[in-house]
Amino acid sequence: MIKPLLTMLMISLLICITGMTVIWVVGSYLACFFVQGCYQALGAAGVLGTISVKSILSKGVLLALVFTVFGWLKMRQR
């Protein structure tokens, strides 16, 4: 019972943290798209510098834990 849960947690962590990173990068670029002159002032490195790694990791881990709990409940019903 423990091994499938750990596998599910690791896969969920990989998917959720990667997804949160992609969403954050796309959101930063879209936010900069609507501000006139943002790309010239900050450049690509400056826009990517606005990304909060702590926020990505905390939200990704919480989301992965929620998915793991739902998966555990689904496994118990079988």
PDB file of C-alpha atoms in Angstrom:
ATOM      1  CA  MET A   1       0.000   0.000   0.000  1.00  0.00           C
ATOM      2  CA  ILE A   2       2.870   2.388   0.772  1.00  0.00           C
ATOM      3  CA  LYS A   3       4.804   1.881  -2.477  1.00  0.00           C
ATOM      4  CA  PRO A   4       1.890   2.847  -4.785  1.00  0.00           C
ATOM      5  CA  LEU A   5       1.218   5.930  -2.647  1.00  0.00           C
ATOM      6  CA  LEU A   6       4.848   7.037  -2.802  1.00  0.00           C
ATOM      7  CA  THR A   7       4.901   6.461  -6.546  1.00  0.00           C
ATOM      8  CA  MET A   8       1.695   8.452  -6.902  1.00  0.00           C
ATOM      9  CA  LEU A   9       3.136  11.260  -4.771  1.00  0.00           C
ATOM     10  CA  MET A  10       6.368  11.435  -6.787  1.00  0.00           C
ATOM     11  CA  ILE A  11       4.506  11.519 -10.098  1.00  0.00           C
ATOM     12  CA  SER A  12       2.121  14.154  -8.742  1.00  0.00           C
ATOM     13  CA  LEU A  13       5.044  16.263  -7.521  1.00  0.00           C
ATOM     14  CA  LEU A  14       6.727  16.073 -10.907  1.00  0.00           C
ATOM     15  CA  ILE A  15       3.575  17.011 -12.786  1.00  0.00           C
ATOM     16  CA  CYS A  16       2.370  19.724 -10.381  1.00  0.00           C
ATOM     17  CA  ILE A  17       5.689  21.525  -9.912  1.00  0.00           C
ATOM     18  CA  THR A  18       6.396  21.456 -13.646  1.00  0.00           C
ATOM     19  CA  GLY A  19       2.882  22.685 -14.390  1.00  0.00           C
ATOM     20  CA  MET A  20       3.080  25.475 -11.828  1.00  0.00           C
ATOM     21  CA  THR A  21       6.407  26.604 -13.295  1.00  0.00           C
ATOM     22  CA  VAL A  22       5.021  26.717 -16.829  1.00  0.00           C
ATOM     23  CA  ILE A  23       1.911  28.575 -15.665  1.00  0.00           C
ATOM     24  CA  TRP A  24       4.007  31.114 -13.749  1.00  0.00           C
ATOM     25  CA  VAL A  25       6.325  31.787 -16.713  1.00  0.00           C
ATOM     26  CA  VAL A  26       3.435  32.169 -19.167  1.00  0.00           C
ATOM     27  CA  GLY A  27       1.626  34.417 -16.685  1.00  0.00           C
ATOM     28  CA  SER A  28       4.694  36.618 -16.248  1.00  0.00           C
ATOM     29  CA  TYR A  29       5.098  37.025 -19.987  1.00  0.00           C
ATOM     30  CA  LEU A  30       1.395  37.757 -20.462  1.00  0.00           C
ATOM     31  CA  ALA A  31       1.459  40.337 -17.665  1.00  0.00           C
ATOM     32  CA  CYS A  32       4.475  41.981 -19.261  1.00  0.00           C
ATOM     33  CA  PHE A  33       2.775  41.900 -22.668  1.00  0.00           C
ATOM     34  CA  PHE A  34       0.118  44.348 -21.463  1.00  0.00           C
ATOM     35  CA  VAL A  35       2.618  46.802 -19.971  1.00  0.00           C
ATOM     36  CA  GLN A  36       4.077  49.108 -22.595  1.00  0.00           C
ATOM     37  CA  GLY A  37       7.854  48.911 -22.781  1.00  0.00           C
ATOM     38  CA  CYS A  38       8.151  46.065 -20.301  1.00  0.00           C
ATOM     39  CA  TYR A  39      10.271  43.859 -22.568  1.00  0.00           C
ATOM     40  CA  GLN A  40      12.666  46.673 -23.405  1.00  0.00           C
ATOM     41  CA  ALA A  41      13.128  47.624 -19.745  1.00  0.00           C
ATOM     42  CA  LEU A  42      13.406  44.172 -18.240  1.00  0.00           C
ATOM     43  CA  GLY A  43      14.354  41.844 -21.070  1.00  0.00           C
ATOM     44  CA  ALA A  44      13.733  38.115 -20.977  1.00  0.00           C
ATOM     45  CA  ALA A  45      15.998  37.557 -17.958  1.00  0.00           C
ATOM     46  CA  GLY A  46      14.259  40.304 -16.010  1.00  0.00           C
ATOM     47  CA  VAL A  47      10.815  38.876 -16.642  1.00  0.00           C
ATOM     48  CA  LEU A  48      11.998  35.420 -15.606  1.00  0.00           C
ATOM     49  CA  GLY A  49      13.584  36.999 -12.526  1.00  0.00           C
ATOM     50  CA  THR A  50      10.131  37.881 -11.245  1.00  0.00           C
ATOM     51  CA  ILE A  51       9.327  34.202 -10.740  1.00  0.00           C
ATOM     52  CA  SER A  52       8.987  33.136  -7.111  1.00  0.00           C
ATOM     53  CA  VAL A  53      10.498  29.678  -6.664  1.00  0.00           C
ATOM     54  CA  LYS A  54       9.211  29.453  -3.087  1.00  0.00           C
ATOM     55  CA  SER A  55       5.652  30.077  -4.243  1.00  0.00           C
ATOM     56  CA  ILE A  56       5.930  27.557  -7.081  1.00  0.00           C
ATOM     57  CA  LEU A  57       7.263  24.863  -4.768  1.00  0.00           C
ATOM     58  CA  SER A  58       4.731  25.458  -2.005  1.00  0.00           C
ATOM     59  CA  LYS A  59       1.733  25.497  -4.364  1.00  0.00           C
ATOM     60  CA  GLY A  60       3.021  22.511  -6.329  1.00  0.00           C
ATOM     61  CA  VAL A  61       3.597  20.422  -3.206  1.00  0.00           C
ATOM     62  CA  LEU A  62       0.174  21.263  -1.780  1.00  0.00           C
ATOM     63  CA  LEU A  63      -1.519  20.405  -5.051  1.00  0.00           C
ATOM     64  CA  ALA A  64       0.401  17.117  -5.286  1.00  0.00           C
ATOM     65  CA  LEU A  65      -0.613  16.202  -1.726  1.00  0.00           C
ATOM     66  CA  VAL A  66      -4.268  16.849  -2.555  1.00  0.00           C
ATOM     67  CA  PHE A  67      -4.033  14.653  -5.656  1.00  0.00           C
ATOM     68  CA  THR A  68      -2.345  11.919  -3.603  1.00  0.00           C
ATOM     69  CA  VAL A  69      -5.094  12.011  -0.973  1.00  0.00           C
ATOM     70  CA  PHE A  70      -7.741  11.724  -3.685  1.00  0.00           C
ATOM     71  CA  GLY A  71      -5.806   8.816  -5.226  1.00  0.00           C
ATOM     72  CA  TRP A  72      -5.524   7.124  -1.833  1.00  0.00           C
ATOM     73  CA  LEU A  73      -9.284   7.445  -1.306  1.00  0.00           C
ATOM     74  CA  LYS A  74      -9.871   5.967  -4.758  1.00  0.00           C
ATOM     75  CA  MET A  75      -7.523   3.055  -3.969  1.00  0.00           C
ATOM     76  CA  ARG A  76      -9.384   2.342  -0.713  1.00  0.00           C
ATOM     77  CA  GLN A  77     -12.714   2.045  -2.542  1.00  0.00           C
ATOM     78  CA  ARG A  78     -11.415  -0.835  -4.675  1.00  0.00           C
TER      79      ARG A  78
END
